[in-house]
Amino acid sequence: MIAENLKQLIHEKYEGAVANGDLQLTESSVKKAKDKKSGVQYLVTCAPSLSEKPKGADQSGGDPFADPAPELVVSKDLNGDGEYQLLLNKFPVVPEHVLLATNEFKDQDSALTPAELLMAYKYICTLDDEDEDVRNLVFYNCGPLSGSSQRHKHLQSFVLPANFTPFQDNLCNGKEHFLPNLQNEPLQDEKVSFAHFVLPLPEQEQDVDEDLLAMCYISLLQRTLTFFQDWLNEKPDLVKSYNVLLTKRWICLVPRSKEASTTKEDGVALSINATGYAGMILAKDNETFQKLVTDPELMDKALFECGFPSTAGQKPSEYHY
């Protein structure tokens, strides 16, 4: 069971780590931008100091989750089953960014298990506050092209920014929960260029269990991984990679073809993980930041370049993965 006072535990641990210099919140500036063509709202963050941070945020080159600094450990046993620990991100861009990491080493290329999905959902439910409009996002970068920086299996989470609406929210508004079949495909926004598969979840927490989450995940994963068979001839170096995004309202999977965009004609190069596919884009220099907020369509182009073409409106006869 996840502790009912987990929100307080995270806050106190974070405040103490900041005060003692064990954690450093990255200085950044943030602007909202809306792509008029797709209608997607973006939150663009500029954090130039991140360009100096070592890949994986661990200068020793070791596994930072194998023996984490006590100052960053919120819980050694998040779910009461000994499987997961909850850690503070040592180099966060947003406050109270946490990592849900396995205690024993498991590979970041592995799929999420039903138990892990339920743990992530229960974590969100524990921390969300509908009265205060506080919502949490859990995300998982799976595979080498997903934007993941550590091989040790971990999910990540933080509070969604205030007054920010991921496009998945609009896509699911007014939609009841359903499981996909050949007649009812997962939701995709027809105005968005990149492939993404979204399912609304039941409104009531008691209606969500391990089986339901597993069925949602497997149905989306089946469609996601099919891209890697369909594109194998054109892109023989493809490695199965995808992003998982989860809120209390919906689950979303995005197949990935590249870790970073290299659209040279626009002068924009972006490293993108799961948060980019919720509309939260990170720029590591001011020039790129200014280009993105001036021309938000560049972000859709970058996300498309790192993913696959949308299949919205298509009705395939089978999924062969």
Short mmCIF file of C-alpha atoms in Angstrom, two decimals:
data_model
loop_
_atom_site.label_atom_id
_atom_site.label_comp_id
_atom_site.label_asym_id
_atom_site.label_seq_id
_atom_site.Cartn_x
_atom_site.Cartn_y
_atom_site.Cartn_z
CA MET A 1 0.00 0.00 0.00
CA ILE A 2 1.18 3.49 -0.85
CA ALA A 3 1.40 5.74 2.22
CA GLU A 4 -1.52 8.17 2.51
CA ASN A 5 0.83 10.96 3.60
CA LEU A 6 3.13 10.46 0.60
CA LYS A 7 2.60 14.00 -0.68
CA GLN A 8 3.85 15.38 2.64
CA LEU A 9 6.82 12.98 2.65
CA ILE A 10 7.87 14.07 -0.85
CA HIS A 11 7.52 17.75 0.01
CA GLU A 12 9.51 17.51 3.22
CA LYS A 13 12.27 15.44 1.63
CA TYR A 14 12.50 17.85 -1.30
CA GLU A 15 12.65 20.96 0.89
CA GLY A 16 15.35 19.38 3.04
CA ALA A 17 17.42 18.31 0.03
CA VAL A 18 17.25 21.80 -1.48
CA ALA A 19 18.15 23.47 1.82
CA ASN A 20 21.14 21.16 2.34
CA GLY A 21 22.40 21.44 -1.24
CA ASP A 22 21.78 17.75 -1.97
CA LEU A 23 19.53 18.69 -4.87
CA GLN A 24 19.64 21.62 -7.23
CA LEU A 25 16.58 22.92 -9.06
CA THR A 26 17.68 23.88 -12.56
CA GLU A 27 17.20 27.55 -13.37
CA SER A 28 14.78 27.94 -16.24
CA SER A 29 12.31 30.23 -17.96
CA VAL A 30 8.95 29.03 -19.26
CA LYS A 31 6.53 30.25 -21.92
CA LYS A 32 3.30 28.87 -23.32
CA ALA A 33 2.81 28.58 -27.06
CA LYS A 34 -0.02 27.19 -29.18
CA ASP A 35 0.37 25.56 -32.57
CA LYS A 36 -2.52 27.02 -34.58
CA LYS A 37 -2.37 24.22 -37.14
CA SER A 38 -2.74 21.33 -34.68
CA GLY A 39 -4.35 23.23 -31.82
CA VAL A 40 -1.85 21.72 -29.38
CA GLN A 41 -0.82 23.82 -26.39
CA TYR A 42 2.88 23.66 -25.57
CA LEU A 43 4.82 24.61 -22.48
CA VAL A 44 8.35 25.50 -23.57
CA THR A 45 11.10 25.56 -20.97
CA CYS A 46 14.56 27.03 -21.50
CA ALA A 47 17.28 25.58 -19.25
CA PRO A 48 20.74 26.36 -20.67
CA SER A 49 22.64 24.80 -17.75
CA LEU A 50 21.30 21.34 -18.69
CA SER A 51 23.63 21.30 -21.69
CA GLU A 52 26.48 20.96 -19.17
CA LYS A 53 24.86 18.08 -17.21
CA PRO A 54 26.41 14.66 -17.82
CA LYS A 55 24.24 12.10 -19.61
CA GLY A 56 22.34 10.13 -16.96
CA ALA A 57 23.14 12.74 -14.28
CA ASP A 58 25.67 10.42 -12.69
CA GLN A 59 29.22 11.60 -13.15
CA SER A 60 30.74 8.32 -11.94
CA GLY A 61 29.11 6.44 -14.81
CA GLY A 62 27.56 3.93 -12.39
CA ASP A 63 23.98 3.00 -11.56
CA PRO A 64 22.52 5.86 -9.47
CA PHE A 65 19.59 3.67 -8.35
CA ALA A 66 21.68 0.78 -7.02
CA ASP A 67 22.74 2.63 -3.88
CA PRO A 68 21.04 6.04 -3.93
CA ALA A 69 22.08 8.85 -1.63
CA PRO A 70 19.90 8.72 1.53
CA GLU A 71 19.24 12.44 1.14
CA LEU A 72 17.26 11.67 -2.05
CA VAL A 73 15.33 8.61 -0.84
CA VAL A 74 11.68 9.36 -0.08
CA SER A 75 10.76 5.69 0.42
CA LYS A 76 12.72 2.46 0.16
CA ASP A 77 9.48 0.52 -0.33
CA LEU A 78 6.92 2.62 -2.18
CA ASN A 79 4.17 0.03 -2.58
CA GLY A 80 4.78 -2.23 0.41
CA ASP A 81 5.95 -5.13 -1.75
CA GLY A 82 9.69 -4.40 -1.71
CA GLU A 83 9.79 -3.89 -5.47
CA TYR A 84 10.08 -0.12 -5.89
CA GLN A 85 11.83 2.78 -4.22
CA LEU A 86 10.85 6.44 -4.56
CA LEU A 87 13.70 8.89 -5.14
CA LEU A 88 14.05 12.59 -5.76
CA ASN A 89 15.56 13.61 -9.10
CA LYS A 90 18.94 15.15 -8.27
CA PHE A 91 18.78 17.57 -11.23
CA PRO A 92 15.10 18.54 -11.57
CA VAL A 93 13.72 21.20 -13.90
CA VAL A 94 10.44 21.23 -11.94
CA PRO A 95 10.07 20.94 -8.16
CA GLU A 96 9.45 17.54 -6.57
CA HIS A 97 10.27 15.53 -9.69
CA VAL A 98 10.50 11.95 -8.46
CA LEU A 99 11.71 8.60 -9.79
CA LEU A 100 9.92 5.30 -9.16
CA ALA A 101 12.88 2.92 -9.55
CA THR A 102 13.09 -0.82 -9.06
CA ASN A 103 15.10 -1.91 -6.03
CA GLU A 104 16.64 -4.81 -7.94
CA PHE A 105 18.04 -4.08 -11.38
CA LYS A 106 15.57 -4.54 -14.22
CA ASP A 107 16.11 -3.32 -17.76
CA GLN A 108 14.58 -0.08 -18.99
CA ASP A 109 13.82 -1.86 -22.27
CA SER A 110 11.28 -4.14 -20.57
CA ALA A 111 7.53 -3.62 -20.74
CA LEU A 112 5.59 -2.44 -17.72
CA THR A 113 3.96 -5.22 -15.74
CA PRO A 114 0.31 -5.16 -14.60
CA ALA A 115 1.52 -4.66 -11.02
CA GLU A 116 3.66 -1.70 -12.07
CA LEU A 117 0.77 -0.12 -13.95
CA LEU A 118 -1.49 -0.40 -10.92
CA MET A 119 1.22 0.96 -8.63
CA ALA A 120 1.66 3.98 -10.92
CA TYR A 121 -2.10 4.57 -11.04
CA LYS A 122 -2.46 4.29 -7.25
CA TYR A 123 0.48 6.66 -6.85
CA ILE A 124 -1.34 9.24 -8.97
CA CYS A 125 -4.59 8.80 -7.08
CA THR A 126 -2.79 9.29 -3.76
CA LEU A 127 -1.22 12.58 -4.84
CA ASP A 128 -3.92 14.12 -7.04
CA ASP A 129 -6.20 16.74 -5.48
CA GLU A 130 -9.24 17.45 -7.64
CA ASP A 131 -10.45 20.28 -5.37
CA GLU A 132 -7.15 22.11 -5.83
CA ASP A 133 -6.82 21.02 -9.49
CA VAL A 134 -3.54 19.26 -8.72
CA ARG A 135 -2.80 16.47 -11.20
CA ASN A 136 0.22 14.22 -11.51
CA LEU A 137 1.77 12.70 -14.61
CA VAL A 138 3.65 9.39 -14.53
CA PHE A 139 5.76 8.55 -17.56
CA TYR A 140 8.02 5.76 -18.75
CA ASN A 141 10.69 6.04 -21.44
CA CYS A 142 11.14 2.51 -22.78
CA GLY A 143 13.99 1.65 -25.12
CA PRO A 144 17.08 3.47 -26.41
CA LEU A 145 15.16 5.81 -28.75
CA SER A 146 12.65 6.91 -26.11
CA GLY A 147 14.71 9.61 -24.39
CA SER A 148 15.71 7.41 -21.47
CA SER A 149 19.08 8.14 -19.86
CA GLN A 150 19.39 5.17 -17.47
CA ARG A 151 19.24 1.42 -18.11
CA HIS A 152 17.94 0.69 -14.59
CA LYS A 153 14.14 0.48 -14.85
CA HIS A 154 12.34 3.53 -13.52
CA LEU A 155 9.20 5.53 -14.05
CA GLN A 156 9.11 9.27 -13.41
CA SER A 157 6.49 11.65 -12.09
CA PHE A 158 5.78 15.28 -11.34
CA VAL A 159 2.79 17.58 -10.92
CA LEU A 160 1.38 18.84 -14.20
CA PRO A 161 1.92 22.61 -14.50
CA ALA A 162 -1.00 24.78 -13.43
CA ASN A 163 -3.26 26.01 -16.23
CA PHE A 164 -1.66 23.65 -18.73
CA THR A 165 -3.75 21.22 -20.76
CA PRO A 166 -2.09 18.24 -22.48
CA PHE A 167 -3.74 17.55 -25.83
CA GLN A 168 -4.74 14.11 -24.51
CA ASP A 169 -7.14 15.87 -22.10
CA ASN A 170 -9.02 17.48 -24.98
CA LEU A 171 -8.97 14.22 -26.91
CA CYS A 172 -10.62 12.37 -24.02
CA ASN A 173 -13.13 15.05 -23.00
CA GLY A 174 -16.64 13.62 -23.09
CA LYS A 175 -15.37 10.13 -23.94
CA GLU A 176 -16.26 7.09 -21.87
CA HIS A 177 -13.69 4.42 -21.11
CA PHE A 178 -13.48 1.66 -23.71
CA LEU A 179 -11.16 -1.11 -24.81
CA PRO A 180 -10.09 -1.04 -28.47
CA ASN A 181 -11.13 -3.60 -31.04
CA LEU A 182 -11.21 -3.72 -34.84
CA GLN A 183 -14.28 -1.48 -34.86
CA ASN A 184 -13.13 0.98 -32.19
CA GLU A 185 -9.57 2.21 -32.48
CA PRO A 186 -7.69 4.04 -29.71
CA LEU A 187 -8.10 7.80 -29.83
CA GLN A 188 -5.79 9.89 -31.99
CA ASP A 189 -6.00 13.61 -32.71
CA GLU A 190 -6.38 13.95 -36.48
CA LYS A 191 -4.64 17.35 -36.43
CA VAL A 192 -1.51 15.99 -34.76
CA SER A 193 1.12 14.68 -37.19
CA PHE A 194 2.72 11.94 -35.07
CA ALA A 195 1.25 8.56 -34.08
CA HIS A 196 -0.13 8.36 -30.56
CA PHE A 197 -2.64 6.01 -28.98
CA VAL A 198 -4.86 7.19 -26.13
CA LEU A 199 -7.54 5.56 -24.00
CA PRO A 200 -9.72 7.35 -21.45
CA LEU A 201 -9.81 5.64 -18.06
CA PRO A 202 -12.89 5.21 -15.84
CA GLU A 203 -13.71 8.26 -13.75
CA GLN A 204 -13.98 6.37 -10.48
CA GLU A 205 -10.82 4.96 -8.92
CA GLN A 206 -12.63 1.85 -7.69
CA ASP A 207 -13.42 0.92 -11.31
CA VAL A 208 -9.73 0.69 -12.19
CA ASP A 209 -7.86 -2.48 -11.33
CA GLU A 210 -4.79 -4.38 -12.46
CA ASP A 211 -6.65 -6.31 -15.16
CA LEU A 212 -8.20 -3.22 -16.72
CA LEU A 213 -4.90 -1.33 -16.83
CA ALA A 214 -3.15 -4.37 -18.29
CA MET A 215 -5.74 -4.71 -21.04
CA CYS A 216 -5.45 -1.00 -21.89
CA TYR A 217 -1.67 -1.14 -21.96
CA ILE A 218 -1.46 -4.34 -24.01
CA SER A 219 -3.94 -3.08 -26.61
CA LEU A 220 -1.99 0.16 -27.03
CA LEU A 221 1.35 -1.64 -26.99
CA GLN A 222 0.19 -4.00 -29.74
CA ARG A 223 -0.53 -1.04 -32.01
CA THR A 224 2.65 0.76 -30.96
CA LEU A 225 5.04 -2.12 -31.66
CA THR A 226 3.44 -2.90 -35.03
CA PHE A 227 5.22 0.19 -36.39
CA PHE A 228 8.56 -1.53 -35.91
CA GLN A 229 7.53 -4.35 -38.22
CA ASP A 230 5.88 -2.08 -40.78
CA TRP A 231 8.92 0.20 -41.06
CA LEU A 232 11.69 -2.40 -40.80
CA ASN A 233 12.52 -2.36 -44.53
CA GLU A 234 12.67 1.43 -44.69
CA LYS A 235 14.51 1.83 -41.37
CA PRO A 236 16.49 -1.39 -40.70
CA ASP A 237 18.27 0.14 -37.69
CA LEU A 238 15.05 0.70 -35.74
CA VAL A 239 15.06 -0.51 -32.15
CA LYS A 240 11.76 -0.98 -30.33
CA SER A 241 11.20 2.14 -28.26
CA TYR A 242 8.16 3.98 -27.01
CA ASN A 243 6.85 6.38 -24.39
CA VAL A 244 4.11 5.71 -21.85
CA LEU A 245 2.17 8.59 -20.27
CA LEU A 246 -0.38 8.06 -17.52
CA THR A 247 -2.73 10.36 -15.63
CA LYS A 248 -5.82 9.48 -13.64
CA ARG A 249 -7.88 10.39 -16.72
CA TRP A 250 -6.04 8.58 -19.53
CA ILE A 251 -3.18 6.37 -20.69
CA CYS A 252 -1.16 7.13 -23.84
CA LEU A 253 1.56 5.30 -25.78
CA VAL A 254 3.77 6.84 -28.47
CA PRO A 255 6.07 4.80 -30.75
CA ARG A 256 9.54 6.33 -31.19
CA SER A 257 11.87 6.28 -34.19
CA LYS A 258 14.56 8.67 -32.87
CA GLU A 259 15.73 10.05 -29.54
CA ALA A 260 16.37 13.55 -30.88
CA SER A 261 15.25 15.71 -33.78
CA THR A 262 17.83 17.01 -36.24
CA THR A 263 15.74 19.24 -38.49
CA LYS A 264 18.60 21.38 -39.74
CA GLU A 265 16.58 23.54 -42.15
CA ASP A 266 14.73 24.97 -39.16
CA GLY A 267 17.83 25.21 -37.03
CA VAL A 268 16.14 23.26 -34.23
CA ALA A 269 17.54 20.17 -32.54
CA LEU A 270 15.68 18.72 -29.55
CA SER A 271 16.16 15.72 -27.30
CA ILE A 272 12.67 14.44 -26.54
CA ASN A 273 11.33 12.06 -23.92
CA ALA A 274 7.74 11.22 -22.95
CA THR A 275 6.95 14.69 -21.59
CA GLY A 276 7.41 16.17 -25.06
CA TYR A 277 4.46 14.08 -26.23
CA ALA A 278 2.28 15.75 -23.60
CA GLY A 279 3.33 19.15 -24.95
CA MET A 280 6.16 19.96 -22.53
CA ILE A 281 9.24 20.82 -24.56
CA LEU A 282 12.71 21.47 -23.15
CA ALA A 283 15.19 23.73 -24.94
CA LYS A 284 18.80 23.86 -23.76
CA ASP A 285 19.71 27.18 -25.39
CA ASN A 286 17.96 30.51 -25.75
CA GLU A 287 18.16 30.58 -29.56
CA THR A 288 16.19 27.35 -29.86
CA PHE A 289 13.78 28.54 -27.16
CA GLN A 290 12.99 31.74 -29.07
CA LYS A 291 12.45 29.86 -32.33
CA LEU A 292 10.01 27.47 -30.70
CA VAL A 293 7.87 30.09 -29.00
CA THR A 294 7.85 32.18 -32.19
CA ASP A 295 6.92 29.24 -34.42
CA PRO A 296 5.17 26.52 -32.36
CA GLU A 297 4.68 24.37 -35.47
CA LEU A 298 8.40 23.51 -35.19
CA MET A 299 7.56 21.43 -32.13
CA ASP A 300 5.05 19.31 -34.01
CA LYS A 301 7.69 18.78 -36.71
CA ALA A 302 10.26 17.67 -34.12
CA LEU A 303 7.81 15.29 -32.44
CA PHE A 304 6.88 13.85 -35.83
CA GLU A 305 10.55 13.38 -36.72
CA CYS A 306 11.14 11.44 -33.49
CA GLY A 307 7.99 9.34 -33.90
CA PHE A 308 5.94 7.90 -36.75
CA PRO A 309 3.15 9.25 -38.98
CA SER A 310 -0.28 9.34 -37.38
CA THR A 311 -2.69 6.56 -38.31
CA ALA A 312 -5.78 8.51 -37.24
CA GLY A 313 -8.79 7.46 -39.27
CA GLN A 314 -7.20 4.28 -40.59
CA LYS A 315 -8.95 0.98 -39.98
CA PRO A 316 -6.42 -1.86 -40.20
CA SER A 317 -7.85 -5.34 -40.47
CA GLU A 318 -5.44 -6.89 -37.98
CA TYR A 319 -2.49 -6.25 -35.72
CA HIS A 320 0.31 -8.60 -36.58
CA TYR A 321 2.77 -7.86 -33.82
#
